[in-house]
Amino acid sequence: MDGLLAHCGDLPAVTIAAGECLIEQGAVAGPLYVLVEGALVVERDGVPFARIDTPGAVFGEMAAVLGQTATATARVTETSTFRVADDPIAFLTDRPGAAIEVLRLAATRLDGLTRYLSDVKRQYANLAGHLGMVDDVLNVLVHHQPRPVRPGSAREPDPDY
């Protein structure tokens, strides 16, 4: 993850105190943050699922790239310093090396999640009930493709939407 730091050394730095919320789940997409030093806990629906203290870790990229609200809360657990890209899309577009580093991180996360879910599927494949539904859930997750964006108007709406 240090590779991403090499691409953002000229971005403004911000220091955030322990206990502060860097990104709040459900908030409108904002800046992209790259951890220089410190630590955070990531939560979804109030459930902590990751502690991150690796320099070069990135926050806010999912909301920016997907064009949606933040998917999780990132709460600072010790005073932390970040490099900040106020316009994440411009940052990633103008700096292909940074975009590749963020893609690498996303691919690593997806690979880890896929390995975990595959293991869960193997363990619970023959069970009935909710645990037996893992196969169906995996199929939906793996085959989910974003819908193409097609401009339309109120006079000529797209029939597929």
Short mmCIF file of C-alpha atoms in Angstrom, two decimals, residues 29-112:
data_model
loop_
_atom_site.label_atom_id
_atom_site.label_comp_id
_atom_site.label_asym_id
_atom_site.label_seq_id
_atom_site.Cartn_x
_atom_site.Cartn_y
_atom_site.Cartn_z
CA ALA A 29 -19.13 10.74 -1.35
CA GLY A 30 -16.38 13.13 -0.39
CA PRO A 31 -12.60 13.24 -0.53
CA LEU A 32 -10.31 10.28 -0.90
CA TYR A 33 -8.00 9.82 2.10
CA VAL A 34 -4.64 8.03 2.11
CA LEU A 35 -3.29 7.06 5.51
CA VAL A 36 0.21 8.38 6.22
CA GLU A 37 0.33 7.29 9.87
CA GLY A 38 -2.16 6.30 12.55
CA ALA A 39 -5.00 3.79 12.84
CA LEU A 40 -8.71 3.48 12.14
CA VAL A 41 -11.54 1.06 12.72
CA VAL A 42 -13.98 0.42 9.88
CA GLU A 43 -17.61 -0.32 10.78
CA ARG A 44 -20.70 -1.23 8.83
CA ASP A 45 -24.08 -0.74 10.49
CA GLY A 46 -22.25 -0.17 13.79
CA VAL A 47 -20.35 -3.47 13.60
CA PRO A 48 -16.55 -3.06 13.52
CA PHE A 49 -14.98 -5.41 10.98
CA ALA A 50 -11.47 -4.11 10.32
CA ARG A 51 -8.66 -2.26 12.05
CA ILE A 52 -6.37 -0.52 9.61
CA ASP A 53 -2.97 0.94 10.45
CA THR A 54 -0.98 0.36 7.26
CA PRO A 55 0.46 3.50 5.65
CA GLY A 56 -0.97 3.90 2.16
CA ALA A 57 -4.40 2.49 3.06
CA VAL A 58 -7.11 4.35 1.19
CA PHE A 59 -10.54 5.47 2.40
CA GLY A 60 -13.47 6.91 0.47
CA GLU A 61 -12.58 5.29 -2.83
CA MET A 62 -15.63 3.02 -3.01
CA ALA A 63 -18.18 5.81 -2.65
CA ALA A 64 -16.30 7.98 -5.14
CA VAL A 65 -15.84 5.28 -7.79
CA LEU A 66 -19.34 3.85 -7.39
CA GLY A 67 -20.95 7.30 -7.24
CA GLN A 68 -22.89 6.45 -4.10
CA THR A 69 -22.91 7.24 -0.41
CA ALA A 70 -20.22 5.87 1.89
CA THR A 71 -20.61 2.13 2.44
CA ALA A 72 -18.97 2.11 5.89
CA THR A 73 -17.83 4.32 8.74
CA ALA A 74 -14.10 4.91 9.25
CA ARG A 75 -13.36 6.05 12.81
CA VAL A 76 -9.89 7.23 13.85
CA THR A 77 -8.60 5.27 16.87
CA GLU A 78 -5.33 7.14 17.34
CA THR A 79 -4.27 10.54 16.06
CA SER A 80 -3.76 9.98 12.33
CA THR A 81 -2.41 11.87 9.34
CA PHE A 82 -3.84 11.54 5.84
CA ARG A 83 -3.15 12.89 2.36
CA VAL A 84 -6.41 14.21 0.94
CA ALA A 85 -7.65 14.25 -2.66
CA ASP A 86 -10.69 16.53 -2.64
CA ASP A 87 -11.72 15.33 -6.11
CA PRO A 88 -11.10 11.57 -6.07
CA ILE A 89 -12.12 10.96 -9.68
CA ALA A 90 -9.81 13.68 -11.02
CA PHE A 91 -7.01 12.36 -8.79
CA LEU A 92 -7.41 8.81 -10.12
CA THR A 93 -7.85 9.96 -13.71
CA ASP A 94 -4.86 12.30 -13.68
CA ARG A 95 -2.59 9.81 -11.93
CA PRO A 96 -2.88 6.39 -13.54
CA GLY A 97 -0.26 4.98 -11.17
CA ALA A 98 -2.48 5.91 -8.23
CA ALA A 99 -5.48 4.37 -9.96
CA ILE A 100 -3.57 1.10 -10.41
CA GLU A 101 -2.62 1.10 -6.71
CA VAL A 102 -6.27 1.61 -5.69
CA LEU A 103 -7.33 -1.12 -8.13
CA ARG A 104 -4.71 -3.45 -6.61
CA LEU A 105 -6.10 -2.78 -3.15
CA ALA A 106 -9.69 -3.40 -4.29
CA ALA A 107 -8.64 -6.60 -6.06
CA THR A 108 -6.81 -7.81 -2.95
CA ARG A 109 -9.89 -7.17 -0.81
CA LEU A 110 -12.14 -8.94 -3.32
CA ASP A 111 -9.78 -11.91 -3.54
CA GLY A 112 -9.74 -12.26 0.25
#
